[in-house]
mmCIF file of C-alpha atoms and ligand atoms in Angstrom:
data_model
loop_
_atom_site.group_PDB
_atom_site.id
_atom_site.type_symbol
_atom_site.label_atom_id
_atom_site.label_comp_id
_atom_site.label_asym_id
_atom_site.label_seq_id
_atom_site.Cartn_x
_atom_site.Cartn_y
_atom_site.Cartn_z
ATOM 1 C CA UNK A 20 -0.035 0.066 -0.040
ATOM 2 C CA UNK A 21 1.120 3.557 -0.603
ATOM 3 C CA UNK A 22 2.984 5.307 2.190
ATOM 4 C CA UNK A 23 0.340 7.722 3.794
ATOM 5 C CA UNK A 24 2.906 10.467 4.301
ATOM 6 C CA UNK A 25 4.090 10.072 0.667
ATOM 7 C CA UNK A 26 0.433 10.384 -0.445
ATOM 8 C CA UNK A 27 -0.143 13.375 1.696
ATOM 9 C CA UNK A 28 2.936 15.306 0.206
ATOM 10 C CA UNK A 29 2.053 14.650 -3.420
ATOM 11 C CA UNK A 30 1.200 17.767 -5.303
ATOM 12 C CA UNK A 31 -2.465 18.294 -5.758
ATOM 13 C CA UNK A 32 -3.920 19.683 -8.959
ATOM 14 C CA UNK A 33 -5.508 23.173 -8.567
ATOM 15 C CA UNK A 34 -9.177 22.999 -7.907
ATOM 16 C CA UNK A 35 -11.875 24.148 -10.329
ATOM 17 C CA UNK A 36 -12.458 27.578 -8.783
ATOM 18 C CA UNK A 37 -8.916 29.024 -9.340
ATOM 19 C CA UNK A 38 -9.368 28.884 -13.158
ATOM 20 C CA UNK A 39 -10.398 32.014 -14.950
ATOM 21 C CA UNK A 40 -13.698 31.492 -16.672
ATOM 22 C CA UNK A 41 -13.298 30.531 -20.342
ATOM 23 C CA UNK A 42 -16.081 29.708 -22.957
ATOM 24 C CA UNK A 43 -14.647 26.214 -23.779
ATOM 25 C CA UNK A 44 -14.699 25.025 -20.212
ATOM 26 C CA UNK A 45 -18.429 26.315 -19.795
ATOM 27 C CA UNK A 46 -19.415 24.556 -23.103
ATOM 28 C CA UNK A 47 -17.744 21.333 -21.851
ATOM 29 C CA UNK A 48 -19.972 21.109 -18.714
ATOM 30 C CA UNK A 49 -23.095 22.287 -20.793
ATOM 31 C CA UNK A 50 -22.455 19.222 -23.138
ATOM 32 C CA UNK A 51 -22.580 17.118 -20.031
ATOM 33 C CA UNK A 52 -25.715 18.943 -18.710
ATOM 34 C CA UNK A 53 -27.557 18.875 -21.794
ATOM 35 C CA UNK A 54 -26.857 15.086 -22.021
ATOM 36 C CA UNK A 55 -28.355 14.754 -18.611
ATOM 37 C CA UNK A 56 -31.478 16.728 -19.624
ATOM 38 C CA UNK A 57 -31.969 14.392 -22.773
ATOM 39 C CA UNK A 58 -31.524 11.454 -20.482
ATOM 40 C CA UNK A 59 -34.507 12.587 -18.323
ATOM 41 C CA UNK A 60 -36.364 13.776 -21.475
ATOM 42 C CA UNK A 61 -36.589 10.281 -22.825
ATOM 43 C CA UNK A 62 -39.184 9.585 -20.089
ATOM 44 C CA UNK A 63 -41.458 12.178 -21.684
ATOM 45 C CA UNK A 64 -40.906 10.590 -25.173
ATOM 46 C CA UNK A 65 -41.838 7.233 -23.680
ATOM 47 C CA UNK A 66 -44.895 8.375 -21.768
ATOM 48 C CA UNK A 67 -46.037 10.164 -25.012
ATOM 49 C CA UNK A 68 -45.757 6.879 -27.039
ATOM 50 C CA UNK A 69 -47.199 4.605 -24.395
ATOM 51 C CA UNK A 70 -50.166 7.037 -24.254
ATOM 52 C CA UNK A 71 -50.586 6.985 -28.076
ATOM 53 C CA UNK A 72 -50.473 3.266 -27.931
ATOM 54 C CA UNK A 73 -53.061 3.112 -25.186
ATOM 55 C CA UNK A 74 -55.939 4.970 -27.166
ATOM 56 C CA UNK A 75 -57.436 8.291 -27.815
ATOM 57 C CA UNK A 76 -58.432 9.076 -24.198
ATOM 58 C CA UNK A 77 -54.861 8.493 -22.820
ATOM 59 C CA UNK A 78 -53.337 10.356 -25.677
ATOM 60 C CA UNK A 79 -55.586 13.362 -25.260
ATOM 61 C CA UNK A 80 -54.727 13.469 -21.524
ATOM 62 C CA UNK A 81 -50.898 13.324 -22.092
ATOM 63 C CA UNK A 82 -50.852 15.438 -25.254
ATOM 64 C CA UNK A 83 -53.001 18.095 -23.282
ATOM 65 C CA UNK A 84 -50.220 18.241 -20.549
ATOM 66 C CA UNK A 85 -47.571 18.639 -23.217
ATOM 67 C CA UNK A 86 -49.507 21.304 -25.012
ATOM 68 C CA UNK A 87 -49.733 23.416 -21.747
ATOM 69 C CA UNK A 88 -47.370 26.305 -21.402
ATOM 70 C CA UNK A 89 -45.126 24.411 -18.918
ATOM 71 C CA UNK A 90 -45.236 21.397 -21.086
ATOM 72 C CA UNK A 91 -44.205 23.456 -24.118
ATOM 73 C CA UNK A 92 -41.404 25.152 -22.034
ATOM 74 C CA UNK A 93 -39.980 21.707 -21.089
ATOM 75 C CA UNK A 94 -40.136 20.566 -24.751
ATOM 76 C CA UNK A 95 -38.437 23.661 -26.056
ATOM 77 C CA UNK A 96 -35.688 23.036 -23.321
ATOM 78 C CA UNK A 97 -35.420 19.597 -24.571
ATOM 79 C CA UNK A 98 -35.271 20.677 -28.346
ATOM 80 C CA UNK A 99 -32.485 23.160 -27.372
ATOM 81 C CA UNK A 100 -30.718 20.449 -25.303
ATOM 82 C CA UNK A 101 -30.783 18.026 -28.309
ATOM 83 C CA UNK A 102 -29.635 20.654 -30.839
ATOM 84 C CA UNK A 103 -26.858 21.963 -28.708
ATOM 85 C CA UNK A 104 -25.792 18.502 -27.531
ATOM 86 C CA UNK A 105 -25.824 17.279 -31.207
ATOM 87 C CA UNK A 106 -23.596 20.178 -32.416
ATOM 88 C CA UNK A 107 -21.313 19.680 -29.381
ATOM 89 C CA UNK A 108 -21.137 16.097 -30.450
ATOM 90 C CA UNK A 109 -19.904 17.061 -33.861
ATOM 91 C CA UNK A 110 -17.136 19.214 -32.099
ATOM 92 C CA UNK A 111 -16.313 16.007 -30.113
ATOM 93 C CA UNK A 112 -15.944 14.070 -33.384
ATOM 94 C CA UNK A 113 -13.564 16.733 -34.859
ATOM 95 C CA UNK A 114 -11.474 16.593 -31.713
ATOM 96 C CA UNK A 115 -11.463 12.792 -31.888
ATOM 97 C CA UNK A 116 -10.008 13.073 -35.423
ATOM 98 C CA UNK A 117 -7.408 15.452 -34.287
ATOM 99 C CA UNK A 118 -8.799 18.808 -35.595
ATOM 100 C CA UNK A 119 -9.951 22.003 -33.761
ATOM 101 C CA UNK A 120 -7.562 22.160 -30.720
ATOM 102 C CA UNK A 121 -5.857 25.570 -31.622
ATOM 103 C CA UNK A 122 -7.072 27.853 -28.901
ATOM 104 C CA UNK A 123 -8.427 30.348 -31.355
ATOM 105 C CA UNK A 124 -10.264 27.562 -33.292
ATOM 106 C CA UNK A 125 -11.594 25.921 -30.125
ATOM 107 C CA UNK A 126 -13.104 29.270 -28.920
ATOM 108 C CA UNK A 127 -14.598 30.026 -32.319
ATOM 109 C CA UNK A 128 -16.116 26.432 -32.525
ATOM 110 C CA UNK A 129 -17.459 26.833 -28.905
ATOM 111 C CA UNK A 130 -19.129 30.186 -29.933
ATOM 112 C CA UNK A 131 -20.533 28.742 -33.190
ATOM 113 C CA UNK A 132 -21.975 25.803 -31.208
ATOM 114 C CA UNK A 133 -23.595 28.160 -28.666
ATOM 115 C CA UNK A 134 -25.211 30.542 -31.122
ATOM 116 C CA UNK A 135 -26.112 27.878 -33.680
ATOM 117 C CA UNK A 136 -27.834 25.966 -30.878
ATOM 118 C CA UNK A 137 -30.003 28.872 -29.904
ATOM 119 C CA UNK A 138 -30.751 29.984 -33.522
ATOM 120 C CA UNK A 139 -31.733 26.395 -34.724
ATOM 121 C CA UNK A 140 -33.980 25.942 -31.561
ATOM 122 C CA UNK A 141 -35.738 29.246 -32.497
ATOM 123 C CA UNK A 142 -36.109 27.939 -36.180
ATOM 124 C CA UNK A 143 -37.631 24.658 -34.850
ATOM 125 C CA UNK A 144 -39.948 26.511 -32.416
ATOM 126 C CA UNK A 145 -41.018 28.861 -35.302
ATOM 127 C CA UNK A 146 -41.529 25.842 -37.654
ATOM 128 C CA UNK A 147 -43.700 24.022 -35.004
ATOM 129 C CA UNK A 148 -45.757 27.122 -34.696
ATOM 130 C CA UNK A 149 -46.137 27.652 -38.430
ATOM 131 C CA UNK A 150 -47.049 24.030 -39.107
ATOM 132 C CA UNK A 151 -49.268 23.500 -36.164
ATOM 133 C CA UNK B 27 6.976 -25.395 -11.164
ATOM 134 C CA UNK B 28 9.838 -23.040 -10.640
ATOM 135 C CA UNK B 29 8.523 -19.859 -9.200
ATOM 136 C CA UNK B 30 10.890 -17.722 -11.250
ATOM 137 C CA UNK B 31 9.565 -19.092 -14.545
ATOM 138 C CA UNK B 32 6.109 -17.702 -15.113
ATOM 139 C CA UNK B 33 4.205 -16.800 -18.408
ATOM 140 C CA UNK B 34 1.950 -14.497 -16.653
ATOM 141 C CA UNK B 35 2.904 -10.805 -16.489
ATOM 142 C CA UNK B 36 1.477 -8.215 -14.162
ATOM 143 C CA UNK B 37 -0.880 -7.344 -16.989
ATOM 144 C CA UNK B 38 -3.090 -10.148 -15.577
ATOM 145 C CA UNK B 39 -3.483 -8.046 -12.430
ATOM 146 C CA UNK B 40 -4.309 -4.761 -14.302
ATOM 147 C CA UNK B 41 -6.726 -6.066 -16.959
ATOM 148 C CA UNK B 42 -10.319 -5.486 -16.273
ATOM 149 C CA UNK B 43 -9.629 -3.501 -12.978
ATOM 150 C CA UNK B 44 -9.399 -0.098 -14.273
ATOM 151 C CA UNK B 45 -12.142 2.354 -13.304
ATOM 152 C CA UNK B 46 -13.881 1.890 -16.560
ATOM 153 C CA UNK B 47 -13.478 -2.005 -16.483
ATOM 154 C CA UNK B 48 -13.643 -2.258 -20.273
ATOM 155 C CA UNK B 49 -11.043 -0.120 -21.940
ATOM 156 C CA UNK B 50 -12.098 1.882 -24.834
ATOM 157 C CA UNK B 51 -15.199 -0.108 -25.575
ATOM 158 C CA UNK B 52 -17.579 2.390 -24.068
ATOM 159 C CA UNK B 53 -15.612 5.345 -25.581
ATOM 160 C CA UNK B 54 -15.998 3.908 -29.114
ATOM 161 C CA UNK B 55 -19.654 2.900 -28.627
ATOM 162 C CA UNK B 56 -20.487 6.478 -27.394
ATOM 163 C CA UNK B 57 -18.875 7.732 -30.676
ATOM 164 C CA UNK B 58 -20.866 5.267 -32.822
ATOM 165 C CA UNK B 59 -24.200 5.870 -31.227
ATOM 166 C CA UNK B 60 -23.547 9.524 -31.218
ATOM 167 C CA UNK B 61 -23.067 9.545 -35.145
ATOM 168 C CA UNK B 62 -26.199 7.470 -35.441
ATOM 169 C CA UNK B 63 -28.197 9.661 -32.967
ATOM 170 C CA UNK B 64 -26.937 12.787 -35.066
ATOM 171 C CA UNK B 65 -28.526 11.356 -38.236
ATOM 172 C CA UNK B 66 -31.587 10.024 -36.737
ATOM 173 C CA UNK B 67 -32.311 13.126 -34.593
ATOM 174 C CA UNK B 68 -32.680 15.201 -37.718
ATOM 175 C CA UNK B 69 -35.546 13.038 -38.798
ATOM 176 C CA UNK B 70 -36.909 12.988 -35.238
ATOM 177 C CA UNK B 71 -37.104 16.658 -35.024
ATOM 178 C CA UNK B 72 -38.746 16.901 -38.338
ATOM 179 C CA UNK B 73 -41.385 14.323 -37.109
ATOM 180 C CA UNK B 74 -41.850 16.319 -33.879
ATOM 181 C CA UNK B 75 -42.517 19.497 -35.741
ATOM 182 C CA UNK B 76 -44.928 17.629 -38.167
ATOM 183 C CA UNK B 77 -46.882 15.941 -35.467
ATOM 184 C CA UNK B 78 -47.082 18.748 -33.065
ATOM 185 C CA UNK B 79 -50.749 19.731 -32.889
ATOM 186 C CA UNK B 80 -51.942 16.861 -35.077
ATOM 187 C CA UNK B 81 -55.140 14.850 -33.956
ATOM 188 C CA UNK B 82 -55.017 11.370 -32.710
ATOM 189 C CA UNK B 83 -55.588 9.463 -35.949
ATOM 190 C CA UNK B 84 -53.076 11.355 -37.860
ATOM 191 C CA UNK B 85 -50.504 10.707 -35.018
ATOM 192 C CA UNK B 86 -51.385 7.002 -35.064
ATOM 193 C CA UNK B 87 -51.173 6.811 -38.806
ATOM 194 C CA UNK B 88 -47.833 8.522 -39.100
ATOM 195 C CA UNK B 89 -46.186 6.538 -36.248
ATOM 196 C CA UNK B 90 -47.695 3.422 -37.584
ATOM 197 C CA UNK B 91 -46.173 3.929 -40.929
ATOM 198 C CA UNK B 92 -43.341 1.227 -41.155
ATOM 199 C CA UNK B 93 -40.724 3.630 -42.319
ATOM 200 C CA UNK B 94 -41.386 6.074 -39.510
ATOM 201 C CA UNK B 95 -41.692 3.257 -36.982
ATOM 202 C CA UNK B 96 -38.297 1.685 -38.082
ATOM 203 C CA UNK B 97 -36.580 5.036 -37.850
ATOM 204 C CA UNK B 98 -38.103 5.885 -34.478
ATOM 205 C CA UNK B 99 -37.226 2.552 -33.111
ATOM 206 C CA UNK B 100 -33.617 2.921 -34.377
ATOM 207 C CA UNK B 101 -33.471 6.416 -32.814
ATOM 208 C CA UNK B 102 -34.752 5.241 -29.432
ATOM 209 C CA UNK B 103 -32.667 2.189 -29.356
ATOM 210 C CA UNK B 104 -29.458 4.132 -30.218
ATOM 211 C CA UNK B 105 -30.334 6.865 -27.846
ATOM 212 C CA UNK B 106 -31.088 4.518 -25.002
ATOM 213 C CA UNK B 107 -27.645 2.900 -25.287
ATOM 214 C CA UNK B 108 -25.882 6.158 -25.812
ATOM 215 C CA UNK B 109 -27.433 7.703 -22.753
ATOM 216 C CA UNK B 110 -26.888 4.604 -20.616
ATOM 217 C CA UNK B 111 -23.065 4.561 -21.181
ATOM 218 C CA UNK B 112 -23.044 8.293 -21.008
ATOM 219 C CA UNK B 113 -24.730 8.472 -17.674
ATOM 220 C CA UNK B 114 -22.452 5.606 -16.412
ATOM 221 C CA UNK B 115 -19.391 7.959 -17.152
ATOM 222 C CA UNK B 116 -21.025 10.730 -15.224
ATOM 223 C CA UNK B 117 -21.772 8.506 -12.229
ATOM 224 C CA UNK B 118 -18.183 6.936 -12.250
ATOM 225 C CA UNK B 119 -16.889 10.608 -12.276
ATOM 226 C CA UNK B 120 -19.046 11.985 -9.429
ATOM 227 C CA UNK B 121 -20.222 9.200 -7.255
ATOM 228 C CA UNK B 122 -17.362 7.887 -5.247
ATOM 229 C CA UNK B 123 -18.883 6.148 -2.173
ATOM 230 C CA UNK B 124 -18.826 2.415 -3.440
ATOM 231 C CA UNK B 125 -22.374 1.352 -2.328
ATOM 232 C CA UNK B 126 -23.944 4.524 -3.629
ATOM 233 C CA UNK B 127 -22.079 4.045 -6.967
ATOM 234 C CA UNK B 128 -23.260 0.520 -7.436
ATOM 235 C CA UNK B 129 -26.841 1.566 -6.690
ATOM 236 C CA UNK B 130 -26.631 4.504 -9.024
ATOM 237 C CA UNK B 131 -25.124 2.274 -11.783
ATOM 238 C CA UNK B 132 -27.886 -0.077 -11.182
ATOM 239 C CA UNK B 133 -30.630 2.539 -11.300
ATOM 240 C CA UNK B 134 -29.005 3.922 -14.493
ATOM 241 C CA UNK B 135 -29.389 0.309 -16.128
ATOM 242 C CA UNK B 136 -32.881 -0.148 -14.992
ATOM 243 C CA UNK B 137 -34.133 3.354 -16.011
ATOM 244 C CA UNK B 138 -32.535 3.017 -19.532
ATOM 245 C CA UNK B 139 -33.949 -0.402 -20.115
ATOM 246 C CA UNK B 140 -37.452 0.641 -18.889
ATOM 247 C CA UNK B 141 -37.502 3.686 -21.037
ATOM 248 C CA UNK B 142 -36.409 1.699 -24.057
ATOM 249 C CA UNK B 143 -38.691 -1.243 -23.624
ATOM 250 C CA UNK B 144 -41.756 1.075 -22.918
ATOM 251 C CA UNK B 145 -41.018 3.050 -26.063
ATOM 252 C CA UNK B 146 -40.448 -0.036 -28.181
ATOM 253 C CA UNK B 147 -43.569 -1.906 -26.962
ATOM 254 C CA UNK B 148 -45.628 1.248 -27.637
ATOM 255 C CA UNK B 149 -44.276 1.766 -31.181
ATOM 256 C CA UNK B 150 -44.613 -1.770 -32.090
ATOM 257 C CA UNK B 151 -48.098 -1.981 -30.898
ATOM 258 C CA UNK B 152 -48.995 1.175 -32.934
ATOM 259 C CA UNK B 153 -47.367 -0.257 -36.087
ATOM 260 C CA UNK B 154 -48.982 -3.589 -35.760
ATOM 261 C CA UNK B 155 -52.217 -1.664 -35.419
ATOM 262 C CA UNK B 156 -53.724 -3.109 -32.256
HETATM 263 C C1 LIG C 229 -28.019 13.902 -31.536
HETATM 264 C C2 LIG C 229 -26.840 13.482 -31.665
HETATM 265 C C3 LIG C 229 -25.915 13.222 -30.476
HETATM 266 C C4 LIG C 229 -24.598 13.460 -30.710
HETATM 267 C C5 LIG C 229 -23.823 13.648 -31.873
HETATM 268 C C6 LIG C 229 -24.096 13.035 -29.399
HETATM 269 C C7 LIG C 229 -22.687 12.945 -29.007
HETATM 270 C C8 LIG C 229 -22.136 12.672 -27.836
HETATM 271 C C9 LIG C 229 -20.665 12.476 -27.680
HETATM 272 C C10 LIG C 229 -19.551 12.618 -28.638
HETATM 273 C C11 LIG C 229 -20.571 12.285 -26.179
HETATM 274 C C12 LIG C 229 -19.271 12.095 -25.421
HETATM 275 C C13 LIG C 229 -18.803 13.116 -24.708
HETATM 276 C C14 LIG C 229 -17.455 13.004 -23.965
HETATM 277 O O1 LIG C 229 -16.780 12.005 -24.273
HETATM 278 O O2 LIG C 229 -17.219 13.840 -22.969
HETATM 279 C C15 LIG C 229 -21.907 12.243 -25.568
HETATM 280 C C16 LIG C 229 -22.139 12.144 -24.276
HETATM 281 C C17 LIG C 229 -23.479 12.098 -23.806
HETATM 282 N N1 LIG C 229 -24.645 12.031 -24.458
HETATM 283 FE FE1 LIG C 229 -24.882 12.460 -26.425
HETATM 284 N N2 LIG C 229 -24.965 12.765 -28.428
HETATM 285 C C18 LIG C 229 -26.271 12.791 -29.113
HETATM 286 C C19 LIG C 229 -27.500 12.614 -28.614
HETATM 287 C C20 LIG C 229 -27.759 12.343 -27.419
HETATM 288 C C21 LIG C 229 -29.085 11.949 -26.875
HETATM 289 C C22 LIG C 229 -30.435 11.906 -27.601
HETATM 290 C C23 LIG C 229 -28.997 11.637 -25.511
HETATM 291 C C24 LIG C 229 -29.894 11.288 -24.553
HETATM 292 C C25 LIG C 229 -31.030 10.523 -24.647
HETATM 293 C C26 LIG C 229 -27.537 11.850 -25.187
HETATM 294 C C27 LIG C 229 -27.057 11.683 -23.804
HETATM 295 C C28 LIG C 229 -25.638 11.756 -23.597
HETATM 296 C C29 LIG C 229 -25.080 11.725 -22.233
HETATM 297 C C30 LIG C 229 -25.870 11.356 -20.951
HETATM 298 C C31 LIG C 229 -23.705 11.719 -22.391
HETATM 299 C C32 LIG C 229 -22.785 11.698 -21.251
HETATM 300 C C33 LIG C 229 -22.227 13.123 -20.999
HETATM 301 C C34 LIG C 229 -20.777 13.217 -20.523
HETATM 302 O O3 LIG C 229 -20.245 12.181 -20.309
HETATM 303 O O4 LIG C 229 -20.401 14.302 -20.235
HETATM 304 N N3 LIG C 229 -26.828 12.270 -26.249
HETATM 305 N N4 LIG C 229 -22.829 12.575 -26.658
#
């Protein structure tokens, strides 16, 4: 077993709060958070599908909840999470292939991810409104 | 046998005991399911926009279309595996207490399986038109 005194004198890595805020680190945690939202969001998809499979009464009940303002707000949040996380995923694929690590490029890609996520969410929301 | 002559290396003691237990398997699966989810989610979002506000018979007819049902099943299957191994990483990163960690990992498996099975049963029932 490792010597306790040795373990205690090992240098510790600096903790999270000593770092200056930068966009890429915020986007890193947002990728994880949106992944978490989507995880929970699959319950809403499952409930909606099961309701649809259970007949018109159940469907009307659940669909009514989803069409309420709070339901729409949650769905909008999930749509944003999906779009943001999907673009974030493309960024991950680029890194996996060895591209996009230069600090300027990384910052630019993070910014594009953030803005495109919001813009595309608005596009989807408007489309849903127009085609309703 | 002479103790100084062994074919085993210390790799035997390392293999399978890392924090991830399975090397890069999940890393790679996360990428493959990510690519699939990327393609399928485009279809999913279009479907969502289309069905939004539609009445019951239209929703059933659309989801019951075999093309739609196959793509939806694929999307949900892929998403469920993607989110299961994704959440596993999150749990392994943040939950350090051994018992809690095992319980959280179990809950993750149960939740993912349940969501996947419920969605699949519903979609299959709708396509087969019961
Ligand atoms: C739409 C296309 C998607 C793409 C391209 C994508 C891509 C990725 C990638 C590359 C990762 C790994 C991140 C890392 O190694 O740090 C990841 C993590 C994750 N994804 Fe996705 N994903 C998609 C959709 C989804 C969906 C639909 C869900 C949930 C139902 C989801 C849930 C998660 C979770 C929980 C993680 C773990 C987060 C983490 O480790 O920080 N993703 N995704």
